[in-house]
CSV table of C-alpha atoms in Angstrom, one decimal:
chain,number,residue,atom,x,y,z
A,96,UNK,CA,72.5,189.5,58.1
A,97,UNK,CA,71.2,190.1,61.9
A,98,UNK,CA,70.3,193.8,62.7
A,99,UNK,CA,72.6,194.4,66.0
A,100,UNK,CA,71.8,197.4,68.3
A,101,UNK,CA,74.3,199.1,70.6
A,102,UNK,CA,72.1,201.2,72.8
A,103,UNK,CA,73.9,203.9,74.9
A,104,UNK,CA,71.1,204.8,77.1
A,105,UNK,CA,68.0,203.0,78.8
A,106,UNK,CA,65.8,205.2,76.7
A,107,UNK,CA,67.5,203.9,73.5
A,108,UNK,CA,67.3,200.4,74.8
A,109,UNK,CA,63.4,200.6,75.3
A,110,UNK,CA,63.1,202.1,72.0
A,111,UNK,CA,64.8,199.1,70.4
A,112,UNK,CA,63.4,196.4,72.2
A,113,UNK,CA,59.9,197.8,71.4
A,114,UNK,CA,60.8,197.8,67.9
A,115,UNK,CA,62.3,194.4,68.0
A,116,UNK,CA,60.9,192.7,70.6
A,117,UNK,CA,62.4,189.3,69.4
A,118,UNK,CA,65.9,190.5,70.1
A,119,UNK,CA,68.2,188.4,72.1
A,120,UNK,CA,69.7,190.6,74.7
A,121,UNK,CA,73.5,190.1,75.4
A,122,UNK,CA,76.5,191.7,77.2
A,123,UNK,CA,79.7,189.7,76.9
A,124,UNK,CA,78.1,187.2,74.4
A,125,UNK,CA,80.7,184.3,75.7
A,126,UNK,CA,77.6,181.9,75.9
A,127,UNK,CA,75.4,183.4,73.3
A,128,UNK,CA,77.6,183.1,70.4
A,129,UNK,CA,78.7,179.8,71.2
A,130,UNK,CA,74.8,178.4,71.2
A,131,UNK,CA,74.1,180.9,68.0
A,132,UNK,CA,77.2,178.9,66.1
A,133,UNK,CA,76.1,175.3,67.5
A,134,UNK,CA,72.7,176.0,66.3
A,135,UNK,CA,71.1,176.2,69.4
A,136,UNK,CA,69.7,179.5,68.9
A,137,UNK,CA,68.8,181.9,66.1
A,138,UNK,CA,67.8,185.0,67.3
A,139,UNK,CA,66.2,187.5,64.5
A,140,UNK,CA,68.2,190.3,66.0
A,141,UNK,CA,70.6,191.2,68.5
A,142,UNK,CA,70.9,193.8,71.4
A,143,UNK,CA,74.3,194.5,73.2
A,144,UNK,CA,74.4,195.8,76.5
A,145,UNK,CA,78.1,196.4,76.9
A,146,UNK,CA,77.5,200.3,76.3
A,147,UNK,CA,74.8,201.1,78.9
A,148,UNK,CA,76.8,202.8,81.4
A,149,UNK,CA,73.6,202.8,83.8
A,150,UNK,CA,74.0,198.8,83.8
A,151,UNK,CA,77.9,199.0,84.9
A,152,UNK,CA,79.9,199.3,88.1
A,153,UNK,CA,79.1,198.6,91.8
A,154,UNK,CA,77.1,201.5,93.8
A,155,UNK,CA,77.1,201.9,97.5
A,156,UNK,CA,73.6,202.6,98.7
A,157,UNK,CA,74.1,202.5,102.3
A,158,UNK,CA,73.3,199.2,103.6
A,159,UNK,CA,73.1,197.5,100.4
A,160,UNK,CA,75.5,197.1,97.1
A,161,UNK,CA,73.9,197.1,93.6
A,162,UNK,CA,76.0,195.5,90.9
A,163,UNK,CA,75.1,196.5,87.5
A,164,UNK,CA,74.3,193.4,85.3
A,165,UNK,CA,76.5,194.7,82.7
A,166,UNK,CA,79.7,194.5,85.2
A,167,UNK,CA,82.5,192.4,83.8
A,168,UNK,CA,83.8,189.7,86.2
A,169,UNK,CA,87.3,191.4,86.0
A,170,UNK,CA,85.6,194.3,87.0
A,171,UNK,CA,83.8,193.1,90.0
A,172,UNK,CA,86.6,191.2,91.3
A,173,UNK,CA,88.5,194.4,91.6
A,174,UNK,CA,85.8,196.3,93.2
A,175,UNK,CA,86.9,197.4,96.7
A,176,UNK,CA,83.4,197.2,98.2
A,177,UNK,CA,82.9,193.5,96.9
A,178,UNK,CA,86.3,192.5,97.9
A,179,UNK,CA,85.4,194.1,101.5
A,180,UNK,CA,81.9,192.9,101.8
A,181,UNK,CA,81.1,189.7,99.5
A,182,UNK,CA,84.5,187.5,99.7
A,183,UNK,CA,82.4,184.6,98.5
A,184,UNK,CA,81.7,186.4,95.2
A,185,UNK,CA,84.9,187.3,94.7
A,186,UNK,CA,86.1,183.7,95.3
A,187,UNK,CA,83.7,182.4,92.9
A,188,UNK,CA,84.0,185.1,89.9
A,189,UNK,CA,87.9,184.8,90.3
A,190,UNK,CA,87.8,181.2,88.8
A,191,UNK,CA,85.0,181.7,86.4
A,192,UNK,CA,86.3,180.8,82.8
A,193,UNK,CA,89.7,182.5,81.8
A,194,UNK,CA,91.2,186.2,82.2
A,195,UNK,CA,89.7,186.9,78.6
A,196,UNK,CA,86.2,185.5,79.4
A,197,UNK,CA,86.1,187.2,82.7
A,198,UNK,CA,87.2,190.6,80.6
A,199,UNK,CA,84.1,189.9,78.6
A,200,UNK,CA,81.4,187.8,80.4
A,201,UNK,CA,79.4,189.9,83.0
A,202,UNK,CA,77.2,189.0,86.5
A,203,UNK,CA,74.1,189.5,84.7
A,204,UNK,CA,74.9,187.1,81.9
A,205,UNK,CA,75.8,184.6,84.4
A,206,UNK,CA,72.5,185.0,86.2
A,207,UNK,CA,70.3,185.1,82.9
A,208,UNK,CA,72.1,182.0,81.4
A,209,UNK,CA,71.0,180.4,84.4
A,210,UNK,CA,73.2,177.2,84.0
A,211,UNK,CA,73.3,175.1,86.6
A,212,UNK,CA,77.1,175.5,86.4
A,213,UNK,CA,77.1,179.2,86.6
A,214,UNK,CA,79.9,180.0,89.0
A,215,UNK,CA,78.7,183.2,90.6
A,216,UNK,CA,75.4,181.8,91.0
A,217,UNK,CA,75.8,179.5,94.4
A,218,UNK,CA,77.6,182.6,95.9
A,219,UNK,CA,74.7,184.6,95.0
A,220,UNK,CA,72.1,182.2,96.5
A,221,UNK,CA,74.4,182.1,99.9
A,222,UNK,CA,74.6,185.8,100.0
A,223,UNK,CA,70.4,186.0,99.6
A,224,UNK,CA,71.0,188.3,96.3
A,225,UNK,CA,67.9,190.0,95.0
A,226,UNK,CA,67.9,190.8,91.5
A,227,UNK,CA,66.5,193.8,89.7
A,228,UNK,CA,64.3,193.4,86.7
A,229,UNK,CA,63.5,196.5,84.7
A,230,UNK,CA,61.3,197.5,82.0
A,231,UNK,CA,60.3,200.5,80.2
A,232,UNK,CA,57.8,201.8,82.9
A,233,UNK,CA,59.4,200.7,86.2
A,234,UNK,CA,61.4,197.8,88.1
A,235,UNK,CA,61.0,195.3,90.6
A,236,UNK,CA,63.2,193.2,92.7
A,237,UNK,CA,62.8,189.4,93.5
A,238,UNK,CA,65.2,186.9,95.2
A,239,UNK,CA,67.4,185.4,92.8
A,240,UNK,CA,66.2,181.8,93.6
A,241,UNK,CA,62.9,182.9,92.6
A,242,UNK,CA,64.3,184.5,89.5
A,243,UNK,CA,66.1,181.3,88.2
A,244,UNK,CA,63.7,178.7,87.4
A,245,UNK,CA,65.2,176.0,85.7
A,246,UNK,CA,68.4,175.0,83.5
A,247,UNK,CA,68.6,178.2,81.2
A,248,UNK,CA,65.5,179.6,82.5
A,249,UNK,CA,64.7,182.7,84.0
A,250,UNK,CA,61.4,184.6,85.3
A,251,UNK,CA,62.0,187.3,82.4
A,252,UNK,CA,59.3,188.6,80.2
A,253,UNK,CA,59.6,190.2,76.9
A,254,UNK,CA,60.5,194.0,77.1
A,255,UNK,CA,62.4,193.1,80.6
A,256,UNK,CA,66.0,193.1,81.0
A,257,UNK,CA,67.9,192.2,84.2
A,258,UNK,CA,69.4,195.6,85.7
A,259,UNK,CA,71.6,194.2,88.1
A,260,UNK,CA,71.9,192.8,91.5
A,261,UNK,CA,71.1,193.7,95.2
A,262,UNK,CA,73.2,192.5,97.8
A,263,UNK,CA,73.5,193.6,101.8
A,264,UNK,CA,76.7,194.9,102.9
A,265,UNK,CA,77.0,193.7,106.5
A,266,UNK,CA,76.4,190.1,106.5
A,267,UNK,CA,78.5,189.0,109.3
A,268,UNK,CA,80.0,186.2,107.8
A,269,UNK,CA,83.4,185.4,108.9
A,270,UNK,CA,84.2,182.5,106.5
A,271,UNK,CA,83.6,182.5,103.0
A,272,UNK,CA,84.5,179.6,100.9
A,273,UNK,CA,84.2,178.5,97.1
A,274,UNK,CA,85.3,175.5,95.1
A,275,UNK,CA,84.4,174.1,91.9
A,276,UNK,CA,85.5,170.7,90.6
A,277,UNK,CA,86.1,170.4,86.7
A,278,UNK,CA,88.4,168.6,84.5
A,279,UNK,CA,90.8,171.5,84.5
A,280,UNK,CA,91.3,174.9,86.7
A,281,UNK,CA,90.4,177.2,84.0
A,282,UNK,CA,87.9,177.0,81.3
A,283,UNK,CA,86.2,174.1,82.6
A,284,UNK,CA,82.2,174.3,83.4
A,285,UNK,CA,82.3,173.0,86.8
A,286,UNK,CA,81.5,169.2,87.3
A,287,UNK,CA,80.1,170.2,90.9
A,288,UNK,CA,80.7,173.4,92.8
A,289,UNK,CA,80.1,174.9,96.5
A,290,UNK,CA,79.7,178.3,98.2
A,291,UNK,CA,79.5,178.5,101.8
A,292,UNK,CA,79.5,181.3,104.1
A,293,UNK,CA,79.7,180.7,108.0
A,294,UNK,CA,79.8,182.8,111.2
A,295,UNK,CA,81.8,181.3,113.8
A,296,UNK,CA,82.2,182.3,117.1
A,297,UNK,CA,85.1,183.2,118.8
A,298,UNK,CA,85.8,179.8,120.3
A,299,UNK,CA,85.0,178.5,116.9
A,300,UNK,CA,81.5,177.3,117.0
A,301,UNK,CA,79.3,177.6,113.9
A,302,UNK,CA,76.6,180.5,114.8
A,303,UNK,CA,75.2,180.4,111.5
A,304,UNK,CA,75.6,179.0,108.0
A,305,UNK,CA,74.4,179.2,104.3
A,306,UNK,CA,75.8,176.7,101.7
A,307,UNK,CA,74.7,176.1,97.9
A,308,UNK,CA,75.8,173.7,95.2
A,309,UNK,CA,75.9,174.0,91.7
A,310,UNK,CA,75.8,171.4,89.0
A,311,UNK,CA,74.1,168.7,91.1
A,312,UNK,CA,70.7,169.9,90.4
A,313,UNK,CA,68.6,171.8,87.9
A,314,UNK,CA,69.4,174.9,89.5
A,315,UNK,CA,71.8,175.6,92.6
A,316,UNK,CA,70.9,173.3,95.4
A,317,UNK,CA,70.6,174.8,99.2
A,318,UNK,CA,70.2,172.4,102.1
A,319,UNK,CA,68.8,173.5,105.3
A,320,UNK,CA,69.4,170.1,106.5
A,321,UNK,CA,73.1,170.5,106.0
A,322,UNK,CA,73.0,174.0,107.4
A,323,UNK,CA,71.2,173.0,110.7
A,324,UNK,CA,73.7,170.1,111.3
A,325,UNK,CA,76.7,172.6,111.3
A,326,UNK,CA,74.8,175.1,113.5
A,327,UNK,CA,76.2,175.0,117.3
A,328,UNK,CA,79.2,172.6,116.3
A,329,UNK,CA,83.0,172.9,115.9
A,330,UNK,CA,84.2,172.3,112.3
A,331,UNK,CA,85.7,168.8,112.2
A,332,UNK,CA,85.8,166.1,109.6
A,333,UNK,CA,83.2,164.2,111.7
A,334,UNK,CA,80.8,166.9,111.6
A,335,UNK,CA,81.0,167.9,108.5
A,336,UNK,CA,80.8,164.4,107.2
A,337,UNK,CA,77.8,164.0,109.4
A,338,UNK,CA,76.2,167.2,107.6
A,339,UNK,CA,77.0,165.7,104.0
A,340,UNK,CA,74.5,162.9,104.9
A,341,UNK,CA,71.9,165.4,104.8
A,342,UNK,CA,72.9,166.4,101.0
A,343,UNK,CA,71.7,162.9,99.6
A,344,UNK,CA,68.0,164.1,99.7
A,345,UNK,CA,68.8,167.6,98.5
A,346,UNK,CA,70.8,167.0,95.4
A,347,UNK,CA,69.6,165.3,92.2
A,348,UNK,CA,72.7,165.1,90.1
A,349,UNK,CA,72.8,163.9,86.5
A,350,UNK,CA,75.1,161.9,84.2
A,351,UNK,CA,76.5,163.9,81.3
A,352,UNK,CA,79.3,164.6,79.2
A,353,UNK,CA,81.2,166.0,82.1
A,354,UNK,CA,80.8,163.4,84.8
A,355,UNK,CA,78.6,160.7,86.2
A,356,UNK,CA,75.9,161.1,88.5
A,357,UNK,CA,77.4,159.1,91.3
A,358,UNK,CA,80.7,161.1,91.0
A,359,UNK,CA,79.0,164.5,91.3
A,360,UNK,CA,77.3,162.9,94.7
A,361,UNK,CA,80.5,161.8,95.9
A,362,UNK,CA,82.5,165.1,95.0
A,363,UNK,CA,79.4,167.3,96.6
A,364,UNK,CA,79.8,165.6,100.1
A,365,UNK,CA,83.9,165.8,99.7
A,366,UNK,CA,83.8,169.6,98.9
A,367,UNK,CA,82.0,170.2,102.3
A,368,UNK,CA,84.9,168.4,104.1
A,369,UNK,CA,87.2,171.2,102.8
A,370,UNK,CA,85.6,173.5,105.3
A,371,UNK,CA,87.6,171.7,107.7
A,372,UNK,CA,90.9,173.4,106.6
A,373,UNK,CA,89.4,176.5,108.5
A,374,UNK,CA,89.2,174.8,111.5
A,375,UNK,CA,93.0,173.9,111.3
A,376,UNK,CA,93.9,177.6,110.7
A,377,UNK,CA,94.2,177.1,106.8
A,378,UNK,CA,93.2,180.3,105.2
A,379,UNK,CA,92.2,181.2,101.7
B,226,UNK,CA,77.3,199.9,58.3
B,227,UNK,CA,79.9,202.4,59.0
B,228,UNK,CA,82.1,201.7,62.0
B,229,UNK,CA,84.9,203.7,63.2
B,230,UNK,CA,87.6,202.8,65.7
B,231,UNK,CA,91.5,202.8,66.4
B,232,UNK,CA,93.2,199.8,65.2
B,233,UNK,CA,96.9,199.5,66.2
B,234,UNK,CA,97.0,203.5,66.9
B,235,UNK,CA,95.4,204.6,63.8
B,236,UNK,CA,91.9,205.9,63.4
B,237,UNK,CA,90.1,203.7,60.7
B,238,UNK,CA,86.7,203.6,59.3
B,239,UNK,CA,85.3,200.3,57.7
B,240,UNK,CA,82.0,199.4,56.2
B,241,UNK,CA,80.8,196.0,57.6
B,242,UNK,CA,77.7,194.1,58.3
B,243,UNK,CA,76.9,194.9,62.0
B,244,UNK,CA,77.0,191.2,62.9
B,245,UNK,CA,80.0,190.3,61.3
B,246,UNK,CA,82.6,188.6,63.8
B,247,UNK,CA,85.8,190.8,64.7
B,248,UNK,CA,88.1,187.7,63.8
B,249,UNK,CA,86.6,187.9,60.2
B,250,UNK,CA,86.6,191.7,59.9
B,251,UNK,CA,90.4,191.6,60.9
B,252,UNK,CA,91.5,188.6,58.9
B,253,UNK,CA,89.0,188.7,55.7
B,254,UNK,CA,88.0,192.4,55.6
B,255,UNK,CA,91.2,193.8,56.7
B,256,UNK,CA,93.8,191.4,55.7
B,257,UNK,CA,95.5,191.3,59.1
B,258,UNK,CA,95.9,187.7,59.4
B,259,UNK,CA,98.0,187.7,62.5
B,260,UNK,CA,95.0,187.2,64.6
B,261,UNK,CA,94.4,183.4,64.3
B,262,UNK,CA,91.2,181.5,64.7
B,263,UNK,CA,90.8,178.0,66.1
B,264,UNK,CA,88.1,176.7,68.3
B,265,UNK,CA,85.3,179.9,67.4
B,266,UNK,CA,84.1,179.3,70.9
B,267,UNK,CA,86.2,181.1,73.7
B,268,UNK,CA,88.2,178.1,74.8
B,269,UNK,CA,91.3,178.3,73.1
B,270,UNK,CA,92.4,182.0,73.0
B,271,UNK,CA,93.9,182.0,69.6
B,272,UNK,CA,91.9,184.8,68.7
B,273,UNK,CA,93.0,187.3,71.3
B,274,UNK,CA,92.8,190.7,70.7
B,275,UNK,CA,93.4,193.9,73.0
B,276,UNK,CA,90.1,196.0,73.4
B,277,UNK,CA,91.0,199.3,75.3
B,278,UNK,CA,93.9,197.3,76.7
B,279,UNK,CA,92.1,194.6,77.8
B,280,UNK,CA,92.5,191.0,76.4
B,281,UNK,CA,89.3,189.8,74.6
B,282,UNK,CA,88.4,187.2,71.8
B,283,UNK,CA,87.6,188.2,68.6
B,284,UNK,CA,85.7,185.1,67.9
B,285,UNK,CA,82.6,186.2,70.1
B,286,UNK,CA,82.7,189.9,69.3
B,287,UNK,CA,80.7,191.6,66.7
B,288,UNK,CA,81.8,194.3,64.1
B,289,UNK,CA,79.6,196.8,65.7
B,290,UNK,CA,81.2,196.2,69.1
B,291,UNK,CA,84.4,198.0,67.6
B,292,UNK,CA,82.9,201.3,67.3
B,293,UNK,CA,84.9,203.8,69.2
B,294,UNK,CA,87.1,201.1,70.8
B,295,UNK,CA,90.9,201.2,70.6
B,296,UNK,CA,92.0,197.8,69.1
B,297,UNK,CA,95.5,196.4,69.5
B,298,UNK,CA,96.4,193.2,67.1
B,299,UNK,CA,99.6,191.3,67.2
B,300,UNK,CA,100.7,193.6,64.1
B,301,UNK,CA,100.7,196.3,66.3
B,302,UNK,CA,102.6,195.8,69.2
B,303,UNK,CA,106.4,196.0,67.5
B,304,UNK,CA,107.7,199.2,67.3
B,305,UNK,CA,108.7,199.4,63.4
B,306,UNK,CA,111.6,196.6,63.2
B,307,UNK,CA,112.1,196.5,66.8
B,308,UNK,CA,110.2,193.5,68.5
B,309,UNK,CA,108.0,194.1,71.6
B,310,UNK,CA,109.8,192.5,74.6
B,311,UNK,CA,107.4,189.8,75.0
B,312,UNK,CA,108.1,188.8,71.6
B,313,UNK,CA,111.6,188.9,71.9
B,314,UNK,CA,111.5,186.7,75.1
B,315,UNK,CA,109.1,184.5,73.0
B,316,UNK,CA,111.9,184.2,70.2
B,317,UNK,CA,115.0,183.9,72.6
B,318,UNK,CA,113.2,181.1,74.9
B,319,UNK,CA,111.9,179.0,72.1
B,320,UNK,CA,108.6,179.4,73.2
B,321,UNK,CA,107.2,179.5,69.7
B,322,UNK,CA,106.9,176.0,68.0
B,323,UNK,CA,104.2,176.0,65.2
B,324,UNK,CA,103.2,179.3,66.2
B,325,UNK,CA,99.3,179.4,65.9
B,326,UNK,CA,98.8,180.1,69.4
B,327,UNK,CA,101.7,182.6,69.4
B,328,UNK,CA,99.8,185.9,68.6
B,329,UNK,CA,97.2,185.2,71.2
B,330,UNK,CA,99.7,184.0,73.7
B,331,UNK,CA,101.7,187.1,73.3
B,332,UNK,CA,98.6,189.4,73.7
B,333,UNK,CA,97.6,187.6,76.9
B,334,UNK,CA,101.2,188.2,78.0
B,335,UNK,CA,101.2,191.8,77.6
B,336,UNK,CA,97.8,192.2,78.8
B,337,UNK,CA,98.8,190.1,82.1
B,338,UNK,CA,102.3,192.4,82.7
B,339,UNK,CA,100.1,195.6,82.3
B,340,UNK,CA,98.3,194.5,85.6
B,341,UNK,CA,100.9,193.1,87.3
B,342,UNK,CA,104.6,193.6,86.5
B,343,UNK,CA,106.0,190.9,88.5
B,344,UNK,CA,103.9,187.5,88.5
B,345,UNK,CA,104.8,184.4,89.9
B,346,UNK,CA,105.2,181.4,87.8
B,347,UNK,CA,101.7,180.5,89.2
B,348,UNK,CA,100.3,183.7,88.3
B,349,UNK,CA,101.8,183.6,84.8
B,350,UNK,CA,100.0,180.2,84.3
B,351,UNK,CA,96.6,181.6,85.4
B,352,UNK,CA,97.2,184.5,83.5
B,353,UNK,CA,97.7,182.6,80.4
B,354,UNK,CA,95.1,179.8,81.1
B,355,UNK,CA,92.7,181.1,78.2
B,356,UNK,CA,95.3,180.3,75.5
B,357,UNK,CA,96.0,176.7,74.6
B,358,UNK,CA,99.2,175.6,73.2
B,359,UNK,CA,99.6,172.0,71.9
B,360,UNK,CA,103.1,172.1,71.1
B,361,UNK,CA,105.4,173.4,73.7
B,362,UNK,CA,104.0,172.1,77.0
B,363,UNK,CA,104.2,175.9,78.4
B,364,UNK,CA,107.3,175.6,80.0
B,365,UNK,CA,109.2,177.9,77.7
B,366,UNK,CA,106.0,180.2,77.3
B,367,UNK,CA,106.2,180.6,81.2
B,368,UNK,CA,110.0,181.3,81.0
B,369,UNK,CA,109.6,183.8,78.0
B,370,UNK,CA,107.0,185.7,80.3
B,371,UNK,CA,109.1,185.9,83.3
B,372,UNK,CA,112.2,187.0,81.4
B,373,UNK,CA,109.7,189.7,79.6
B,374,UNK,CA,108.4,190.9,82.9
B,375,UNK,CA,112.0,191.5,84.1
B,376,UNK,CA,113.1,193.1,80.8
B,377,UNK,CA,110.0,195.3,81.4
B,378,UNK,CA,110.9,196.3,84.9
B,379,UNK,CA,114.4,197.3,84.1
B,380,UNK,CA,113.1,199.5,81.3
B,381,UNK,CA,111.0,201.1,83.6
B,382,UNK,CA,113.7,201.6,86.3
B,383,UNK,CA,116.4,203.2,83.7
């Protein structure tokens, strides 16, 4: 039998983590329990964060929003401030898993699991998210791309937890897009995914662009080459196709149970072409 | 450990290992076999229960997480002999074949209709996308949920 703790305050949490430093920490459990069942993990004890109100919900702190790590995806996608300022994150979290998975899974869990296919991750990268790490004596903030260091690996020491994520509110993006390719719409892990935020001028020229791909490298992939190829241009299939050629050097897709590397390479570029729909006035 | 929670409207106390899966607590300890287990990995929705009104998967929850929660299983949605409108609609539209996915499918539908009283067929498919059925081909299930939504709206108006 494993000890399972359900702390209700951070004070209780630090005490538990001190007593049982080898505990696996979880919130929704939608990844952890699958891995335990498969025999990939065998933690001595468990700590569940679902009752920590300090880690839940969205706080408006002036220029920034703080999303608590234990906020479920379904709570996140209905939060007014997130819908207003972080549309690409809403789009990504809305297609994650299925309704019950979104009721259980949390944004913090998606980040710490650090799957190359994690749906919220490309969105958090393009929004320049910073994560807040807390331990019993304090906290620190680091950019998400420095926190996630490899597939399934994050920069989190014993006794530390991911407390939440900070995002700037007024980023000026007027086009937000997220798409994932999978075997089916719900439940399937992404074969490849892409988040894009663009600022278009009134005449439709790209002023700024941030793009990120999931499932085509060990962590989320960004490409300044692609972004630079779009800046100053009017969105068109030709411009997007040309920008896609810059992607080849950036991505390093693998062949696995879900898809081949060549297919992933092909759809990564094809997803870029979808942005042309916005130039044609189609809105999502 | 001692765990107190509400199950289908009644406050109960159980003594269970904290790491026992909720699906095992329900089926084996409490004999409530309406909740089914199929994939045990969060893919199929057979073990769906409502936790404080929200659909969750009892194969991915531990007993300790029941503490203070309001749990509804398929055994708890009929009123006496009177089936819930979603259950009635499933019967009337032939939305049940082998029946194994049905408890989860019905509870997922109840959750969906609580959030959206007039879902489109696409929204119904999306709302039930975490529940697999290998018999019906889903058409009759979508028909049933559409009909149940209408019935529930009529009741609310009257």
